[in-house]
Tab-separated table of C-alpha atoms in Angstrom:
chain	number	residue	atom	x	y	z
A	1	MET	CA	0.079	52.927	-7.491
A	2	ARG	CA	-1.757	51.663	-4.582
A	3	ARG	CA	-5.198	51.393	-4.259
A	4	ILE	CA	-6.599	53.107	-1.212
A	5	HIS	CA	-9.666	50.931	0.699
A	6	HIS	CA	-12.813	53.863	1.587
A	7	TYR	CA	-15.037	51.572	4.414
A	8	THR	CA	-18.878	52.034	3.684
A	9	ILE	CA	-21.360	53.407	5.180
A	10	LEU	CA	-22.716	49.640	6.301
A	11	GLU	CA	-19.045	49.078	7.701
A	12	LEU	CA	-19.221	52.083	9.694
A	13	LEU	CA	-23.083	51.687	11.723
A	14	VAL	CA	-21.854	48.013	12.202
A	15	VAL	CA	-19.011	49.108	14.384
A	16	VAL	CA	-21.375	51.414	16.354
A	17	ALA	CA	-23.333	48.989	16.710
A	18	ILE	CA	-21.371	46.683	18.072
A	19	ALA	CA	-19.424	49.839	20.558
A	20	ALA	CA	-23.198	50.694	21.141
A	21	VAL	CA	-23.765	46.985	23.060
A	22	ILE	CA	-20.105	46.280	24.536
A	23	LEU	CA	-20.326	50.464	26.455
A	24	GLY	CA	-24.098	48.983	27.367
A	25	ILE	CA	-22.764	46.309	28.797
A	26	ALA	CA	-19.889	48.143	29.824
A	27	THR	CA	-21.843	50.886	31.533
A	28	PRO	CA	-23.569	49.026	34.970
A	29	ALA	CA	-20.598	46.807	36.238
A	30	PHE	CA	-18.705	50.056	36.224
A	31	SER	CA	-21.374	51.941	38.045
A	32	VAL	CA	-21.241	49.011	40.063
A	33	MET	CA	-17.207	48.940	40.853
A	34	MET	CA	-17.928	52.544	41.273
A	35	LYS	CA	-20.210	52.757	44.426
A	36	GLY	CA	-18.195	50.020	45.527
A	37	GLY	CA	-15.329	51.820	46.366
A	38	ALA	CA	-17.990	54.171	47.810
A	39	MET	CA	-18.375	52.316	50.071
A	40	THR	CA	-14.975	50.321	50.903
A	41	SER	CA	-14.098	54.319	50.221
A	42	THR	CA	-16.050	55.161	53.099
A	43	THR	CA	-15.869	52.046	55.282
A	44	ARG	CA	-11.670	52.242	55.614
A	45	GLU	CA	-12.141	55.900	56.298
A	46	LEU	CA	-14.597	56.298	59.327
A	47	ALA	CA	-12.690	53.277	60.513
A	48	ALA	CA	-9.722	55.593	61.017
A	49	LYS	CA	-11.459	57.898	62.212
A	50	ILE	CA	-12.983	56.391	65.067
A	51	LYS	CA	-9.326	55.240	66.315
A	52	ALA	CA	-8.018	58.424	65.390
A	53	ALA	CA	-11.456	60.015	68.445
A	54	ARG	CA	-10.449	56.900	70.330
A	55	SER	CA	-6.379	57.964	70.699
A	56	TYR	CA	-6.895	61.117	70.868
A	57	ALA	CA	-9.351	60.541	73.794
A	58	ALA	CA	-7.024	58.808	75.489
A	59	ALA	CA	-3.597	60.628	74.449
A	60	ASN	CA	-5.880	63.862	75.479
A	61	ASN	CA	-7.060	62.787	79.394
A	62	ALA	CA	-10.336	63.763	78.048
A	63	HIS	CA	-14.558	62.537	76.776
A	64	VAL	CA	-14.856	62.427	72.961
A	65	ALA	CA	-17.234	62.570	70.945
A	66	LEU	CA	-18.388	60.859	67.142
A	67	LEU	CA	-20.827	62.467	65.610
A	68	PHE	CA	-23.474	61.534	63.005
A	69	PRO	CA	-26.125	65.046	62.766
A	70	THR	CA	-28.776	64.291	61.036
A	71	GLY	CA	-31.868	65.928	59.819
A	72	LYS	CA	-33.814	64.785	62.020
A	73	ASP	CA	-31.643	66.891	64.954
A	74	CYS	CA	-31.717	70.139	63.009
A	75	PRO	CA	-33.047	70.826	59.220
A	76	LEU	CA	-30.432	70.523	57.645
A	77	LYS	CA	-29.546	69.902	53.823
A	78	PRO	CA	-30.583	66.639	52.259
A	79	ALA	CA	-26.946	66.383	50.633
A	80	PHE	CA	-25.555	66.218	54.681
A	81	HIS	CA	-28.036	63.910	56.464
A	82	SER	CA	-26.842	60.935	57.657
A	83	SER	CA	-23.538	61.333	55.182
A	84	VAL	CA	-21.312	63.912	58.261
A	85	TYR	CA	-19.347	62.918	60.700
A	86	ARG	CA	-17.246	65.289	63.362
A	87	PRO	CA	-15.181	64.305	66.485
A	88	CYS	CA	-15.771	66.692	69.394
A	89	LEU	CA	-15.422	67.221	73.051
A	90	VAL	CA	-17.910	66.324	75.129
A	91	TYR	CA	-18.877	66.315	79.392
A	92	LYS	CA	-21.269	64.739	81.301
A	93	ASP	CA	-23.593	67.432	83.017
A	94	GLY	CA	-25.435	67.083	86.240
A	95	ASP	CA	-28.203	64.838	84.752
A	96	GLY	CA	-25.860	62.265	83.762
A	97	ASN	CA	-26.851	64.277	79.142
A	98	TRP	CA	-23.811	64.199	77.107
A	99	MET	CA	-22.776	68.042	76.751
A	100	PHE	CA	-21.468	69.551	73.600
A	101	ASP	CA	-18.067	71.050	75.532
A	102	SER	CA	-15.791	72.127	71.962
A	103	TRP	CA	-14.249	71.074	68.871
A	104	ILE	CA	-11.558	69.074	68.447
A	105	GLU	CA	-9.207	71.217	66.540
A	106	GLY	CA	-8.120	70.823	62.614
A	107	GLU	CA	-10.828	68.428	63.077
A	108	PRO	CA	-13.795	69.468	60.673
A	109	TRP	CA	-16.971	67.843	59.498
A	110	ARG	CA	-16.200	65.349	57.009
A	111	SER	CA	-18.712	63.718	54.577
A	112	MET	CA	-19.061	60.203	53.532
A	113	GLN	CA	-18.662	59.244	49.975
A	114	LYS	CA	-21.368	60.294	47.643
A	115	GLY	CA	-23.925	57.563	47.202
A	116	ILE	CA	-23.019	56.027	51.183
A	117	ILE	CA	-25.096	56.918	54.098
A	118	MET	CA	-26.274	55.802	57.775
A	119	VAL	CA	-29.341	54.148	58.819
A	120	PRO	CA	-31.229	53.408	62.694
A	121	TYR	CA	-32.811	50.839	63.569
A	122	PRO	CA	-36.567	51.247	63.346
A	123	GLY	CA	-38.452	52.801	66.274
A	124	ASN	CA	-35.001	54.520	66.780
A	125	GLU	CA	-35.663	57.563	64.881
A	126	PRO	CA	-36.740	60.399	66.526
A	127	SER	CA	-40.597	61.297	64.856
A	128	ALA	CA	-40.711	64.235	62.363
A	129	SER	CA	-43.241	66.612	64.083
A	130	SER	CA	-41.912	69.910	65.110
A	131	SER	CA	-41.592	69.229	68.445
A	132	SER	CA	-38.638	66.352	67.504
A	133	VAL	CA	-36.471	69.275	65.706
A	134	PRO	CA	-35.627	71.185	68.994
A	135	LYS	CA	-34.539	74.764	67.838
A	136	PRO	CA	-31.810	76.475	69.343
A	137	ASP	CA	-33.218	77.119	72.485
A	138	ASP	CA	-35.135	74.395	73.529
A	139	LYS	CA	-33.099	72.114	75.492
A	140	ASP	CA	-34.829	71.044	78.641
A	141	PHE	CA	-35.439	67.094	77.228
A	142	ALA	CA	-36.199	64.284	78.884
A	143	LYS	CA	-33.191	61.981	79.062
A	144	GLU	CA	-35.064	58.598	79.664
A	145	GLU	CA	-37.036	59.521	76.217
A	146	TYR	CA	-33.795	60.152	74.062
A	147	ASP	CA	-32.791	57.487	75.974
A	148	LYS	CA	-35.184	55.326	73.912
A	149	LEU	CA	-34.616	56.794	70.992
A	150	TRP	CA	-31.114	55.135	70.735
A	151	ASP	CA	-31.673	51.544	73.226
A	152	GLY	CA	-30.552	48.611	70.884
A	153	LEU	CA	-34.116	46.470	70.637
A	154	ASN	CA	-31.317	43.024	70.728
A	155	SER	CA	-30.842	42.869	74.763
A	156	SER	CA	-26.516	42.149	73.374
A	157	GLU	CA	-26.177	45.656	71.545
A	158	LYS	CA	-26.390	49.294	72.260
A	159	GLU	CA	-27.666	52.111	69.453
A	160	LEU	CA	-25.048	55.637	69.379
A	161	TYR	CA	-26.142	57.710	71.431
A	162	LEU	CA	-27.251	61.555	72.098
A	163	VAL	CA	-25.082	64.875	72.346
A	164	LYS	CA	-26.687	68.348	74.211
A	165	ASP	CA	-26.025	71.472	72.704
A	166	VAL	CA	-24.089	70.634	69.484
A	167	PRO	CA	-23.734	74.297	67.167
A	168	LEU	CA	-24.262	73.369	63.994
A	169	GLY	CA	-24.198	76.695	62.477
A	170	ALA	CA	-21.045	75.698	59.852
A	171	LEU	CA	-24.083	72.715	58.410
A	172	LEU	CA	-26.522	75.592	58.366
A	173	LYS	CA	-25.202	78.303	57.189
A	174	GLY	CA	-21.548	78.321	55.872
A	175	PRO	CA	-17.371	77.546	57.916
A	176	ASP	CA	-17.910	81.269	59.094
A	177	LYS	CA	-20.875	79.958	61.523
A	178	ASP	CA	-18.633	76.639	62.624
A	179	ASN	CA	-20.131	77.646	66.613
A	180	ASP	CA	-23.810	78.926	65.670
A	181	ASP	CA	-27.250	76.646	66.340
A	182	GLU	CA	-26.929	74.610	69.180
A	183	TYR	CA	-28.525	71.098	68.852
A	184	PRO	CA	-28.790	67.803	70.360
A	185	VAL	CA	-27.472	64.913	67.422
A	186	HIS	CA	-29.024	61.692	68.275
A	187	ARG	CA	-25.659	59.700	66.469
A	188	ALA	CA	-22.389	59.921	68.309
A	189	ILE	CA	-19.799	57.294	69.121
A	190	ILE	CA	-18.152	58.478	72.627
A	191	PHE	CA	-14.999	57.281	73.952
A	192	LYS	CA	-13.296	57.318	77.345
A	193	PRO	CA	-10.205	59.650	78.486
A	194	ASN	CA	-9.501	55.327	79.179
A	195	GLY	CA	-9.778	54.763	75.659
A	196	GLN	CA	-13.368	53.097	76.217
A	197	LEU	CA	-16.407	52.988	75.066
A	198	ALA	CA	-19.114	55.400	77.409
A	199	ASP	CA	-21.868	53.990	78.420
A	200	VAL	CA	-22.024	50.451	77.200
A	201	GLU	CA	-22.207	47.447	79.662
A	202	VAL	CA	-19.502	44.967	79.318
A	203	ASP	CA	-21.798	42.800	78.337
A	204	LYS	CA	-22.813	44.586	75.116
A	205	ARG	CA	-21.827	45.961	71.539
A	206	LEU	CA	-22.122	49.396	70.408
A	207	ARG	CA	-23.055	49.111	66.004
A	208	PHE	CA	-24.393	51.025	63.517
A	209	ARG	CA	-24.940	50.833	59.306
A	210	LEU	CA	-24.049	51.710	56.285
A	211	ILE	CA	-25.338	51.787	52.657
A	212	GLU	CA	-26.069	52.933	49.322
A	213	GLY	CA	-28.198	55.679	49.448
A	214	THR	CA	-29.477	58.651	49.396
A	215	VAL	CA	-32.021	60.950	51.676
A	216	LEU	CA	-35.126	62.943	50.208
A	217	SER	CA	-35.857	65.927	51.426
A	218	GLY	CA	-39.256	67.950	53.256
A	219	SER	CA	-39.809	67.683	57.006
A	220	ASP	CA	-39.623	63.778	57.009
A	221	ALA	CA	-37.133	63.364	55.290
A	222	LYS	CA	-36.705	59.329	54.785
A	223	ALA	CA	-33.492	57.480	53.623
A	224	THR	CA	-33.390	55.326	49.575
A	225	ALA	CA	-31.648	53.111	49.201
A	226	THR	CA	-30.578	52.254	46.089
A	227	ASN	CA	-28.894	49.090	46.061
A	228	VAL	CA	-31.680	46.854	47.160
A	229	PHE	CA	-32.853	42.931	45.471
A	230	THR	CA	-35.978	41.109	45.749
A	231	GLU	CA	-36.486	37.254	46.604
A	232	GLY	CA	-40.001	36.100	46.031
A	233	THR	CA	-42.421	39.066	47.702
A	234	ALA	CA	-39.656	40.478	49.812
A	235	THR	CA	-37.381	43.387	49.067
A	236	TYR	CA	-33.321	43.384	50.997
A	237	LEU	CA	-30.736	45.044	50.809
A	238	ILE	CA	-26.421	44.610	52.081
A	239	ALA	CA	-25.779	46.397	55.108
A	240	LYS	CA	-22.288	47.879	56.052
A	241	THR	CA	-22.096	46.936	59.367
A	242	PHE	CA	-19.734	48.190	62.129
A	243	THR	CA	-19.693	46.211	65.616
A	244	ILE	CA	-17.609	47.997	68.903
A	245	HIS	CA	-17.027	46.091	71.544
A	246	PRO	CA	-16.712	48.442	74.609
A	247	LEU	CA	-13.781	47.020	76.705
A	248	THR	CA	-11.499	47.116	73.665
A	249	CYS	CA	-12.634	48.802	71.204
A	250	LYS	CA	-12.756	45.926	68.705
A	251	MET	CA	-14.288	46.594	65.489
A	252	ALA	CA	-16.192	43.614	63.577
A	253	ILE	CA	-17.328	45.195	60.301
A	254	GLU	CA	-19.774	42.993	58.143
A	255	ASP	CA	-22.145	42.959	55.796
A	256	LEU	CA	-25.011	41.569	56.766
A	257	LYS	CA	-28.130	40.635	54.414
A	258	PHE	CA	-31.209	43.203	55.923
A	259	LYS	CA	-35.337	43.124	54.925
A	260	TRP	CA	-36.439	46.803	53.441
A	261	THR	CA	-39.067	48.354	53.428
A	262	PRO	CA	-39.381	51.300	50.811
A	263	GLY	CA	-41.072	54.819	51.586
A	264	SER	CA	-38.734	53.369	55.280
A	265	SER	CA	-35.380	55.514	56.925
A	266	SER	CA	-34.300	51.985	59.183
A	267	LEU	CA	-33.537	48.672	58.519
A	268	ASP	CA	-35.048	45.683	59.583
A	269	ASP	CA	-34.124	44.224	63.147
A	270	THR	CA	-32.809	40.563	62.253
A	271	LYS	CA	-30.409	39.464	60.000
A	272	VAL	CA	-30.955	37.869	56.588
A	273	ASN	CA	-28.733	34.863	56.700
């Protein structure tokens, strides 16, 4: 008669301990892999949307803006702050301001992958005072103040642009309120009917950055990076940096290392080699 071998409690405990060690080693690596996948996916999707917006502008002889609203523009939910985007048609008024015209049919709000957000450059973010979060009927802002918010600090580069009177009801009240509540959106990529970038000089480039992070709620919404590391007394992170040529619209997408100040909502302007 064949004997049946039973495992002892000690053997089972050893197996459980080994499994716990393997799980402890694998979980952080899996988490890092998932974060990297989110950034890769967001980069690919956003690059495709930028190209599609440019193609639509050229094919329809129109000015098209790809909008990136933030909680500094209006009281967005933290989940939407710096992580949603949508293309629309725009036009320039008599004062030289870019104005919202209409949404593009079939183009809803899209969200970046969870844990990926766009961050501005230092000094270029609107303050969180009540006057900087305009009400729907508060439309008479000085153009030079808007330009000052998003002028590139580097003379060879240009930040994203402002589009006024954008209806953000869908982000505030739900999809059925798509054309409610007009606010200015301070971050936009604008394409001309010839497929070139609008208002970007030939010797400049348009730029923006994505990081792994979240946005804290509150009136003074701040970005919190989740993938930082320290070297000495300084804190750094790797930012996915998009740079777009104004004429050819060729995109350069690089992983660059930047200084990060904990509690800040922007990156140091000078990249670190």
